[in-house]
Coordinates of C-alpha atoms and ligand atoms in Angstrom, one line a residue:
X239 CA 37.9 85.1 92.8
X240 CA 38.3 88.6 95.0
X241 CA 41.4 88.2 96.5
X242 CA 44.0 89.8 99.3
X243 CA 47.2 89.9 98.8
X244 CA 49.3 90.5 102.3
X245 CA 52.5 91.7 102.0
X246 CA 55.1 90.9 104.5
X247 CA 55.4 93.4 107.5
X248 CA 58.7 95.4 106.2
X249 CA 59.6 95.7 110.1
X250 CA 58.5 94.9 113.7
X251 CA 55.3 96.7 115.0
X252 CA 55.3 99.4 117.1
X253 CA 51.7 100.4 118.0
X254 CA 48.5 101.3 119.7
X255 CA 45.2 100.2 119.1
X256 CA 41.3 100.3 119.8
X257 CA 39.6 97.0 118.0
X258 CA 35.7 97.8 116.9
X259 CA 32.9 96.9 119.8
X260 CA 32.6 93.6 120.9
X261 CA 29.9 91.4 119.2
X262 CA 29.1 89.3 121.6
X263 CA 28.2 92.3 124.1
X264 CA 26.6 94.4 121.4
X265 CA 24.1 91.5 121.0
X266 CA 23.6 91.2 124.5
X267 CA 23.0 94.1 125.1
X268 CA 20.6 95.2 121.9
X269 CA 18.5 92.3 123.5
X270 CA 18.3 93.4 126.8
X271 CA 17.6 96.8 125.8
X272 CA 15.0 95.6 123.7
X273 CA 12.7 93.6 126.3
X274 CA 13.6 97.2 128.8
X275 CA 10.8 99.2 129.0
X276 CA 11.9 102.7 128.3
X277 CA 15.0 103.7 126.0
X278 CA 18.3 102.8 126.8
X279 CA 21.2 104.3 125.1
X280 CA 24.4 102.0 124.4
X281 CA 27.8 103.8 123.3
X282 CA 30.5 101.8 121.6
X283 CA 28.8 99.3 119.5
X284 CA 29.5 97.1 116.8
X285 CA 28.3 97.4 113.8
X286 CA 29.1 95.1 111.3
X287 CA 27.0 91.9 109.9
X288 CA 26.2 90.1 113.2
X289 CA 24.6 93.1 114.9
X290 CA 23.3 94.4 111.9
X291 CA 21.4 90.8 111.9
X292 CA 20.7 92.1 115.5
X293 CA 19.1 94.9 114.9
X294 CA 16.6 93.7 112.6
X295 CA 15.3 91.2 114.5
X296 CA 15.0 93.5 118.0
X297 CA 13.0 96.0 115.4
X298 CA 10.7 92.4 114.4
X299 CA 10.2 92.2 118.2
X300 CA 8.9 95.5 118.8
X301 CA 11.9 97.8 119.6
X302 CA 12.4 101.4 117.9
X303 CA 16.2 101.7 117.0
X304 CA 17.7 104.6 116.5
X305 CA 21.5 104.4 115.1
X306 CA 24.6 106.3 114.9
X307 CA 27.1 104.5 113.6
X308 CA 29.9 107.5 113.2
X309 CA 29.3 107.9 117.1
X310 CA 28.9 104.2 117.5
X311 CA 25.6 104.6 119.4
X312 CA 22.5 102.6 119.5
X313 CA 19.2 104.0 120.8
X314 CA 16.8 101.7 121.6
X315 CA 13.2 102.0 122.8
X316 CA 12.4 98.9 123.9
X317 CA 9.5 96.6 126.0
X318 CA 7.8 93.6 124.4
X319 CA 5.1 94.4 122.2
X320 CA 2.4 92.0 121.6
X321 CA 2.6 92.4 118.3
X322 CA 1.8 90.6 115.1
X323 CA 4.8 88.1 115.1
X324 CA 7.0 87.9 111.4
X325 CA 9.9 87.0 110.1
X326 CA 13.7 87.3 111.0
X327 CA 16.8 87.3 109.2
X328 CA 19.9 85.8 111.9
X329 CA 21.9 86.0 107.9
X330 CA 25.0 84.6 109.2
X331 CA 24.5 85.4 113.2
X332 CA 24.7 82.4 115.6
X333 CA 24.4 84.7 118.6
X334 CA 21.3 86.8 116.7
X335 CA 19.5 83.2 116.3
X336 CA 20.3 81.1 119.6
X337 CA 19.1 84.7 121.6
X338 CA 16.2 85.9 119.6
X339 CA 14.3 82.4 119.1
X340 CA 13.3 82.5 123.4
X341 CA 13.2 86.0 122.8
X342 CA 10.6 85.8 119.9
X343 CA 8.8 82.7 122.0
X344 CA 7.5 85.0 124.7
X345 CA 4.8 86.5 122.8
X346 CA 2.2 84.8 121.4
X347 CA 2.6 85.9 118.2
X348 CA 4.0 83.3 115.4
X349 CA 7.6 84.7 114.3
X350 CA 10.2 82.6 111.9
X351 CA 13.6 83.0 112.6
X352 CA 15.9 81.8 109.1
X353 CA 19.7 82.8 108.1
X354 CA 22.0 82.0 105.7
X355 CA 22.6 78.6 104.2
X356 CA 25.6 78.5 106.9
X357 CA 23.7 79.0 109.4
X358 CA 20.7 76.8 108.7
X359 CA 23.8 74.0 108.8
X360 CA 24.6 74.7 112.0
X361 CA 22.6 73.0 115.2
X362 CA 19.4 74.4 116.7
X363 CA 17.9 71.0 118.3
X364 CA 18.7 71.2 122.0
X365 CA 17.3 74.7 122.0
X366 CA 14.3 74.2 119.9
X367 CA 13.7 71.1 122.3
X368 CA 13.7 73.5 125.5
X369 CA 11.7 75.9 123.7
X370 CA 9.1 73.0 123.4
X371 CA 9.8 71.9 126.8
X372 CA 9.1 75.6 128.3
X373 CA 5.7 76.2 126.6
X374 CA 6.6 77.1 123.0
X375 CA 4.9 75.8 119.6
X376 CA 7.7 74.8 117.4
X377 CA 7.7 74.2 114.0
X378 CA 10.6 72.9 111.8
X379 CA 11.2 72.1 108.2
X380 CA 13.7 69.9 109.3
X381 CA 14.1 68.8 112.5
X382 CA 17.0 70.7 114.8
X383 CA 17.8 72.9 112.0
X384 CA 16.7 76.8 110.7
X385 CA 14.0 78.0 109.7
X386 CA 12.0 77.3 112.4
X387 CA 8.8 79.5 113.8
X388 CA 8.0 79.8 117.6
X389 CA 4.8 80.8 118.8
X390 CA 4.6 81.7 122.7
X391 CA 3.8 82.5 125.2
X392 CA 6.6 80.8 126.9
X393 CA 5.6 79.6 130.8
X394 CA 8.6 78.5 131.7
X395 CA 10.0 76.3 134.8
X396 CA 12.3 74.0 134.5
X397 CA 14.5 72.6 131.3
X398 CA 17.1 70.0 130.5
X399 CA 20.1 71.4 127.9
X400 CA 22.8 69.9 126.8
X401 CA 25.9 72.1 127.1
X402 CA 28.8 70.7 124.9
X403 CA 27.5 72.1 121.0
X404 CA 27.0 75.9 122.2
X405 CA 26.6 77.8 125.2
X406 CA 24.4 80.1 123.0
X407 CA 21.4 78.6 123.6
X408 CA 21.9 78.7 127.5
X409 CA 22.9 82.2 127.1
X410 CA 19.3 82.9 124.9
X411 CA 17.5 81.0 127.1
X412 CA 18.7 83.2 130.4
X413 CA 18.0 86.0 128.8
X414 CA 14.4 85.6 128.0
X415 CA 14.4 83.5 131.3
X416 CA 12.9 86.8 133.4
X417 CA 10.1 87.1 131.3
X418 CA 8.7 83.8 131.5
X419 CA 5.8 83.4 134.1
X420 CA 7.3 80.7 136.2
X421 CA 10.9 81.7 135.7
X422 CA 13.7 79.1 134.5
X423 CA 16.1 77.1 136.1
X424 CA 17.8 74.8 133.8
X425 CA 19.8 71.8 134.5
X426 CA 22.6 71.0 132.0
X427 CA 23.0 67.7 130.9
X428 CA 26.7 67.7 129.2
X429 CA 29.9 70.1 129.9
X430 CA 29.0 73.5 128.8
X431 CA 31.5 75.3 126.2
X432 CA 32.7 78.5 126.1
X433 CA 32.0 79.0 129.6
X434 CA 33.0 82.6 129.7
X435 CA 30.5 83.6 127.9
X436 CA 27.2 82.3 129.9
X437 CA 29.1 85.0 132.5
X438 CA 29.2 87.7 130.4
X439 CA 25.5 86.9 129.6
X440 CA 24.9 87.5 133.5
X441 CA 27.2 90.4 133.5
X442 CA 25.0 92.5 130.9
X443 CA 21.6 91.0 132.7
X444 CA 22.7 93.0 135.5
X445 CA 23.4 95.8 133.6
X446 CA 19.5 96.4 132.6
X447 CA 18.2 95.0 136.2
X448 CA 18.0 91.1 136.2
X449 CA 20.1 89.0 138.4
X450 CA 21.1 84.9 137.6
X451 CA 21.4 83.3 140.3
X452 CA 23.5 80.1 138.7
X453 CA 21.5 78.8 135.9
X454 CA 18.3 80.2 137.1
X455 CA 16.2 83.4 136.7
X456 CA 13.5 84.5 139.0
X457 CA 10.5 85.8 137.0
X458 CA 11.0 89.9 136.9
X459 CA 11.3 92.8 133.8
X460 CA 14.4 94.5 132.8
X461 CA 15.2 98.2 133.2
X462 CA 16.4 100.2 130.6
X463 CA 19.7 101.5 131.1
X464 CA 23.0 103.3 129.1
X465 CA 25.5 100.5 128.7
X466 CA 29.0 101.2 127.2
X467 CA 30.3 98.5 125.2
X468 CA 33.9 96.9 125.4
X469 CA 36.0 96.8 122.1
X470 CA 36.1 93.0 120.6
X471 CA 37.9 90.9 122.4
X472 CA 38.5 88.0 120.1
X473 CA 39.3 90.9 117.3
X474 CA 41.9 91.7 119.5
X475 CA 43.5 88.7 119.2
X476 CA 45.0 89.6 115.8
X477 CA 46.3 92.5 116.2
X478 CA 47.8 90.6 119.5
X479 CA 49.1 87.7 117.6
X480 CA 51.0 90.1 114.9
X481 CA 53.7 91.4 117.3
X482 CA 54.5 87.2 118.2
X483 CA 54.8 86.5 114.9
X484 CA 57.0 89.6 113.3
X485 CA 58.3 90.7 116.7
X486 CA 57.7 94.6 117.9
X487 CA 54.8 95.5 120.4
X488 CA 51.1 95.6 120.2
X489 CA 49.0 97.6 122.8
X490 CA 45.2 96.9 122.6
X491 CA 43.5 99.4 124.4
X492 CA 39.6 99.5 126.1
X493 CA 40.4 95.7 127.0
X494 CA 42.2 94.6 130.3
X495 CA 42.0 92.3 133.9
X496 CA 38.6 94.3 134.0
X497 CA 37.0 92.6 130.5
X498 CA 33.5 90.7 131.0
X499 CA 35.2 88.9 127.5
X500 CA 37.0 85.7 127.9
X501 CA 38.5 85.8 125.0
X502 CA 41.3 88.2 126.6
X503 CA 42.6 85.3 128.0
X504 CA 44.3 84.9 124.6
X505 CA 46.9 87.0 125.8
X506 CA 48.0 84.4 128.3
X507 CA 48.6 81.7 125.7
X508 CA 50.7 84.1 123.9
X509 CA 52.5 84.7 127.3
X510 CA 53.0 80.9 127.8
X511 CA 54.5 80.9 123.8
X512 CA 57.0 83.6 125.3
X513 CA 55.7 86.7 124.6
X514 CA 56.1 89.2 127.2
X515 CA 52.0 90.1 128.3
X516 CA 51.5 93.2 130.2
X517 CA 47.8 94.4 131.6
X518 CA 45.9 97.1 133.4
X519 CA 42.5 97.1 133.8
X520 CA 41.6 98.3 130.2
X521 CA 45.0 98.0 128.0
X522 CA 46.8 95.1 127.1
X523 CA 50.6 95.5 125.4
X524 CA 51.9 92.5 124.1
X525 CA 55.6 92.2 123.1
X526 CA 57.1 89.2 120.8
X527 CA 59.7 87.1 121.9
X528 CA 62.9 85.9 120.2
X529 CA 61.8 82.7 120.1
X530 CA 58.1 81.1 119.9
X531 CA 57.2 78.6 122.4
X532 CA 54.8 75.6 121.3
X533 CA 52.5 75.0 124.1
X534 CA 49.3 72.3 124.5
X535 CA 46.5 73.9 125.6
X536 CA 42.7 73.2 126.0
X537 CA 40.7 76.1 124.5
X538 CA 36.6 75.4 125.2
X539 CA 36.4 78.6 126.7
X540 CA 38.3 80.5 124.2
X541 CA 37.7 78.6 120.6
X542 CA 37.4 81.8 118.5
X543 CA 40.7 82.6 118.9
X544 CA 41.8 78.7 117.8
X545 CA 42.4 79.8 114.5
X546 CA 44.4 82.8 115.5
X547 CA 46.9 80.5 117.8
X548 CA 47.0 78.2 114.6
X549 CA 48.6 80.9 112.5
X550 CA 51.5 81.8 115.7
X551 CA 51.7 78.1 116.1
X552 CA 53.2 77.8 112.9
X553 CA 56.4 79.6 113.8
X554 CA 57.1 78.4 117.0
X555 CA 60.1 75.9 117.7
X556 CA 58.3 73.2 118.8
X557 CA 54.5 71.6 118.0
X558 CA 51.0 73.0 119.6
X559 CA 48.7 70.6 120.7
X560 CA 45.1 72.6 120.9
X561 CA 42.2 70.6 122.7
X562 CA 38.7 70.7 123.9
X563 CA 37.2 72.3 121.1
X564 CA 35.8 69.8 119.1
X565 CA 32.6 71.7 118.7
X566 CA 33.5 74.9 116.6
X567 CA 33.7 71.7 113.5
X568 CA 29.8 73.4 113.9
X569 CA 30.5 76.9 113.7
X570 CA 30.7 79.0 110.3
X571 CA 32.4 75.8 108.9
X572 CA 34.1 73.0 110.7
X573 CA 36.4 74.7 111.6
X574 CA 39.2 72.1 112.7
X575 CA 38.9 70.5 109.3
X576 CA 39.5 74.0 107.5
X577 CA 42.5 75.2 109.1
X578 CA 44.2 72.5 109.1
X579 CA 43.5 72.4 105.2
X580 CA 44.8 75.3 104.5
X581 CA 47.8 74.7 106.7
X582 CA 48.6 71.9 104.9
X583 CA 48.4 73.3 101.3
X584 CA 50.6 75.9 102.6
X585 CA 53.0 72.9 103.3
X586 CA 52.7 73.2 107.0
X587 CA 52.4 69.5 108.4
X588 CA 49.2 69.9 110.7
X589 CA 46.5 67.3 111.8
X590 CA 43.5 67.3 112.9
X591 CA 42.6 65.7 116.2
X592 CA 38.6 64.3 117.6
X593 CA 38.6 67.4 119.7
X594 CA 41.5 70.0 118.1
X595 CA 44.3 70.2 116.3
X596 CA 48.2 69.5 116.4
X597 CA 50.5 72.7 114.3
X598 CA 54.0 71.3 113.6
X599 CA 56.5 74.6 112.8
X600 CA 56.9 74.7 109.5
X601 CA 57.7 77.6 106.4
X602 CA 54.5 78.3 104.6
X603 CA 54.8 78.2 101.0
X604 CA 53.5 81.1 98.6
X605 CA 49.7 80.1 98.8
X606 CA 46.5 81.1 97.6
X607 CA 44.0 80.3 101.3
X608 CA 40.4 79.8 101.0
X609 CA 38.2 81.3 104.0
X610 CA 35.1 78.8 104.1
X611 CA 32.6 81.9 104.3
X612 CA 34.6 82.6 107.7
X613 CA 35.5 85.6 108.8
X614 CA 38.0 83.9 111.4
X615 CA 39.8 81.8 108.7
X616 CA 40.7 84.9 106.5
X617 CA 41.6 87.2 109.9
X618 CA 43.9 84.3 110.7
X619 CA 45.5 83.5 107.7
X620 CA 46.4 86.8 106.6
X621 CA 48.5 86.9 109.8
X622 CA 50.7 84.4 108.3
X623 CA 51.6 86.4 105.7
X624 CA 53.2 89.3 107.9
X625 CA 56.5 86.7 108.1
X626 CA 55.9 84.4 104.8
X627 CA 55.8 86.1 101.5
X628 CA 53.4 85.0 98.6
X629 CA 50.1 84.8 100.9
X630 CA 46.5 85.5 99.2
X631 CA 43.5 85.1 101.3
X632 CA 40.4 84.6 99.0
X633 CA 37.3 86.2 99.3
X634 CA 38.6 88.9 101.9
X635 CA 34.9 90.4 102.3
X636 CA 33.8 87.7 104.6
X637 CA 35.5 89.6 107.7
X638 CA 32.2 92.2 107.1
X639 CA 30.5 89.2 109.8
X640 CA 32.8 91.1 112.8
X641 CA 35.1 93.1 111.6
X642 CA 34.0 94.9 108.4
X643 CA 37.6 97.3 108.6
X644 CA 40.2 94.5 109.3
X645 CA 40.5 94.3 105.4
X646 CA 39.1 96.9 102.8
X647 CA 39.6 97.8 99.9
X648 CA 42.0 101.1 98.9
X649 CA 39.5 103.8 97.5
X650 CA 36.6 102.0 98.4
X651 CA 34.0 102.1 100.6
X652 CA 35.8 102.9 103.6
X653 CA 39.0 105.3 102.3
X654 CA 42.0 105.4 100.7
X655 CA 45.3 104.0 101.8
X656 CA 48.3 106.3 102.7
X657 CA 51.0 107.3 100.3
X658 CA 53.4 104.7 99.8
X659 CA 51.0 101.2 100.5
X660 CA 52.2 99.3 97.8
X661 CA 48.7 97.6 96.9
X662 CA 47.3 97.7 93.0
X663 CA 43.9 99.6 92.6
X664 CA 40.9 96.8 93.5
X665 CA 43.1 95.3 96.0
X666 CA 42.2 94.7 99.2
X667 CA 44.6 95.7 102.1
X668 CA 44.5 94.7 105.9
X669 CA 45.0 96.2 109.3
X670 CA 47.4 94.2 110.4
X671 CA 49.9 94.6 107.1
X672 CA 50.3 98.5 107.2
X673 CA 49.9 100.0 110.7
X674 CA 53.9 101.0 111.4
X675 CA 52.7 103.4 113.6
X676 CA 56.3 105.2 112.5
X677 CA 55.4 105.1 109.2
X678 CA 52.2 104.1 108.4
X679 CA 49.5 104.9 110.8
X680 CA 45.9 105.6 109.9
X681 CA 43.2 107.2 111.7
X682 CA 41.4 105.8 114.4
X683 CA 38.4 105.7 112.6
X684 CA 39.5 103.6 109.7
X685 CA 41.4 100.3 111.4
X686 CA 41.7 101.6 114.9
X687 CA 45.1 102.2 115.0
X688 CA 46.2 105.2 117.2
X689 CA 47.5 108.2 115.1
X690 CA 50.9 109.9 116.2
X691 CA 51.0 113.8 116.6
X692 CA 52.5 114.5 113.0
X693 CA 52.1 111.6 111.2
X694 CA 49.9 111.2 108.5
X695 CA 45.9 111.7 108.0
X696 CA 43.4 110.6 106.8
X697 CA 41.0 113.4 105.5
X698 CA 37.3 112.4 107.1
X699 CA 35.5 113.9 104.1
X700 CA 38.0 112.8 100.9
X701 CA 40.0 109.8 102.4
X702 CA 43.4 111.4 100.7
X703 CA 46.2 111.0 103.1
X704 CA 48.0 114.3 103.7
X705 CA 51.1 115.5 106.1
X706 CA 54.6 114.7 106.7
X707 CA 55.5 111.2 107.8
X708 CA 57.1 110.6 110.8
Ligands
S3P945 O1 27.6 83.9 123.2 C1 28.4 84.4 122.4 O2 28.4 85.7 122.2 C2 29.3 83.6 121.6 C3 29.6 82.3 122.1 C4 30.5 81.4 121.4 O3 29.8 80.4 120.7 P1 29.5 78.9 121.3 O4 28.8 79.1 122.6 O5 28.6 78.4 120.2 O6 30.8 78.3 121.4 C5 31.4 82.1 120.4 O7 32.0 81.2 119.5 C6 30.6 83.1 119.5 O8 31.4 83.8 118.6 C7 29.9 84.1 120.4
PEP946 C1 31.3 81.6 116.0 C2 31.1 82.9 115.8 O1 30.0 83.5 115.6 P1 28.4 83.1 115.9 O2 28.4 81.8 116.5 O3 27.9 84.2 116.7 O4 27.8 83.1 114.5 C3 32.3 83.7 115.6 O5 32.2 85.0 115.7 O6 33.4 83.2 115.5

C-alpha cells in the first residue's frame, strides 16, 4: 500500500502561508458563472478533484471553459443552453452533485448525474424528492441514491427539505432557484447543518446578480461577473492546527473577520484550547500555547474541520467532547466511526458518541493510519505525526479531492523537495512536515508556504532546489 511517512517537526513553526482556493466557493461560483449569460472570469480557483468534477459538469450544461491553472483562472462563457441533456461525472464531489442535479433539472433535456462508489453511498433522497416536488422527472436505480437522471423543466414554487443530512441540497436548490418559472421558497422541515454555508451560497448569488431573500428566490437571471476566490478555509485548518500541536506560529493569509467561509471559525476553537488567535480582515496568525486546553464544543456548522480538532485534541491536558455533527457519519465515510478507529489503534482512548465524538489525551503509538478514501482523515492524521514519531498515513493520494499539494511525492509530479528533506525516493512528503520557513521553505507555488528573501528555491522549470539557506 502507497504510504507517507511523517516525520516529526525537528522544531516549532515559524511561517507564512496562502492555502489553495476554496472549494466550496470555486463550486459556487463555476455554477453561477455557468447559468450567467455572458463570460465571467474568476481568479484564484481551486483546482483539484472536486472542481475538476465541477468543471465537467458546467461544460455538460452548456458552458465553454477556458482554464489556466498556473494563473489559477477560470473563464467561463456561460447561459443555459437547451441542449441535448447527458451524462455527468460528480467522481467523488458532494458539492458538484447536490448543486448540478436542480441545475441539470432546468432544461428539459434528460441528463444523469453518477460519481464514485463513495458517493453513490452517500444520501440524495430529500433532494431528489424536491426535485420531484418542483416539476422534475426523476429516475433512480435505487431509490435516494446516485445515479439518478432529471429531466426538466423545473416550474418551481414551493418545497419541503429536510435540513439535518446536508445543507447541500438547500444550497443547489437556491442556486437554480432564479431560474425556475415560479421561483422557490422552501420551508425546512428539520435543523439545517452547516449553516454557514447556505450564506456563503447567498454571498456568491449576489456576486453574479441574484438576491435570497431567506430561503426564497424571486424568479430572475444571473449576470456574469469577475469573482476572486478566497483560499480554503477548512485547508487552513491544518496548517492552523500544526503550530497548537508543535508550538511556533502559523499565519494563514487571504482569510480573515472578512471570510464568506465558516470554517475560519476554527481558529476560535483553537483560541478556546489556548492558543493565542490573532485576525485582520484577510490573515489569520495563530500561536500555540504551553499547554493545550480540552474544550466541548458543538461543531454543525464547522464539521470539516472535526477531524482536524481530533488530531489537537489528542494532546491537550484534559478530554474534548465534539457534538452536533452526527451527520458527516454520511460524508466520504462515516466519519465519527473512522477517526475514532484510527485513534484507537494508535492507542488513544477515544469514543464515539450518537452525534460526535469524546478524544481522551493520550501518546499515539508508532502506527500505520488508514484514510477511508478521505482526504480529511489523512490531512488530519498526518498532523499527529509532527509531535509522535512512527506515523504512516496510507494511501496519501486521496488529499488530490481538495488539496492535491498537501502531500506529494518528491520528484514527482509536482517537484522535488529541498536539500536536506530526509524522505527516500517514492516517498511521499507533506506540507505541514517541512515548511521551517528558517530552514526549509518552498515556493509559493508548490505548498503555499511564503518564501524568505534568501532562502532557498525552487526552480519553476527543473524543480531542483538552489541557494543558500537561511
Ligand atoms: O456547501 C458546501 O460547499 C459544503 C457543505 C458541507 O457539506 P454538508 O452541507 O453536507 O454538511 C461541507 O461538509 C462540504 O465540504 C462543503
Ligand atoms: C464533505 C466534503 O466534501 P463534499 O461533501 O463536497 O464531497 C469535504 O470536503 O470534507
Amino acid at each position: 500500500m502507497d504510504h507517507l511517512a511523517v516525520p516529526p517537526a525537528p522544531r516549532p513553526f515559524d511561517a507564512t502561508v496562502r492555502p489553495p482556493g476554496s472549494k466550496s466557493i470555486t463550486n459556487r461560483a463555476l455554477l453561477c458563472a455557468a447559468l450567467a449569460p455572458g463570460t465571467s472570469t474568476l481568479t484564484g480557483a481551486l483546482f483539484a478533484d472536486d472542481t475538476r468534477a465541477m468543471l465537467g459538469a458546467v461544460a455538460a450544461l452548456g458552458a465553454e471553459v477556458e482554464t489556466d491553472e498556473g494563473r489559477g483562472t477560470v473563464r467561463v462563457r456561460g447561459g443555459l443552453g437547451q441542449g441535448g441533456g447527458g451524462t455527468v461525472d460528480a467522481r467523488q464531489s458532494g458539492t458538484t452533485s447536490r448543486f448540478v442535479l436542480p441545475a441539470a433539472a432546468l432544461r428539459a433535456a434528460r441528463t444523469v448525474v453518477d460519481g464514485s462508489a463513495q458517493l453513490r453511498a452517500r444520501p440524495f433522497g430529500p433532494l431528489l424528492d424536491a426535485l420531484r416536488e418542483l416539476g422534475a422527472t426523476v429516475e433512480e436505480e435505487t431509490p435516494g441514491f446516485l445515479p439518478a437522471a432529471v429531466t426538466g423543466p423545473l416550474t418551481g414554487g414551493r418545497v419541503r427539505l429536510p435540513g439535518h443530512l446536508s445543507s447541500q441540497f438547500l444550497s443547489g436548490l437556491l442556486m437554480a432557484g432564479p431560474l425556475m418559472r415560479d421561483g422557490l421558497a422552501v420551508e425546512l422541515t428539520s435543523p439545517l447543518v452547516s449553516v454557514p454555508y447556505v450564506e456563503m451560497t447567498a454571498a456568491v448569488m449576489r456576486a453574479f446578480g441574484v438576491e435570497t431573500q431567506g430561503l426564497t428566490v424571486a424568479p430572475g437571471a444571473y449576470t456574469a461577473a469577475d469573482y476572486a476566490i478566497e483560499p480554503d478555509a477548512s485547508a487552513a485548518s491544518y496548517l492552523l492546527a500544526a503550530p497548537v500541536i508543535r508550538g511556533g506560529r502559523v499565519t494563514v493569509e487571504g482569510l480573515g473577520t472578512a471570510s464568506l467561509q465558516g470554517d475560519v471559525r476554527f481558529a476560535d476553537v483553537l483560541e478556546r484550547m489556548g492558543a493565542t488567535v490573532t485576525r485582520t480582515a484577510d490573515s489569520i496568525t495563530v500561536e500555540g500555547p504551553a499547554t493545550i486546553r480540552g474544550v466541548d464544543v458543538d461543531m454543525a456548522d464547522i464539521s470539516d474541520t472535526a477531524q482536524t480538532l481530533a488530531a489537537v485534541a489528542v494532546f491537550a491536558d484534559s478530554p474534548t467532547r465534539v457534538t452536533g455533527i452526527g451527520f458527516i457519519r454520511g460524508k466520504e465515510t462515516d466519519r465519527v466511526r473512522a477517526i475514532v478507529t484510527e485513534l484507537n489503534r494508535a492507542g488513544v482512548d477515544a469514543t464515539e458518541d450518537d452525534d460526535g465524538f469524546t478524544i481522551r489525551p493520550g501518546a499515539p503509538r508508532p502506527v500505520s493510519f488508514a484514510t477511508y478514501e478521505d482526504h480529511r482523515m489523512a490531512m488530519s492524521l498526518a498532523l499527529l505525526g509532527l509531535r509522535a514519531p512512527g506515523v504512516r498515513i496510507e494511501d496519501p493520494g486521496c488529499v488530490a479531492k481538495t488539496y492535491p499539494r498537501f502531500l506529494r511525492r518528491p520528484g514527482g509530479a509536482e517537484r522535488a523537495s529541498p536539500p536536506g528533506d530526509d524522505h527516500g525516493p517514492g516517498q511521499w512528503v507533506t506540507c505541514v512536515t517541512t515548511p521551517w520557513a528558517r530552514s526549509r521553505p518552498r515556493s509559493p507555488s508548490s505548498c503555499g508556504w511564503a518564501r524568505r528573501p534568501g532562502g532557498p528555491r525552487a526552480s519553476p522549470r527543473t524543480g531542483r532546489w538552489t541557494g543558500r539557506r537561511t
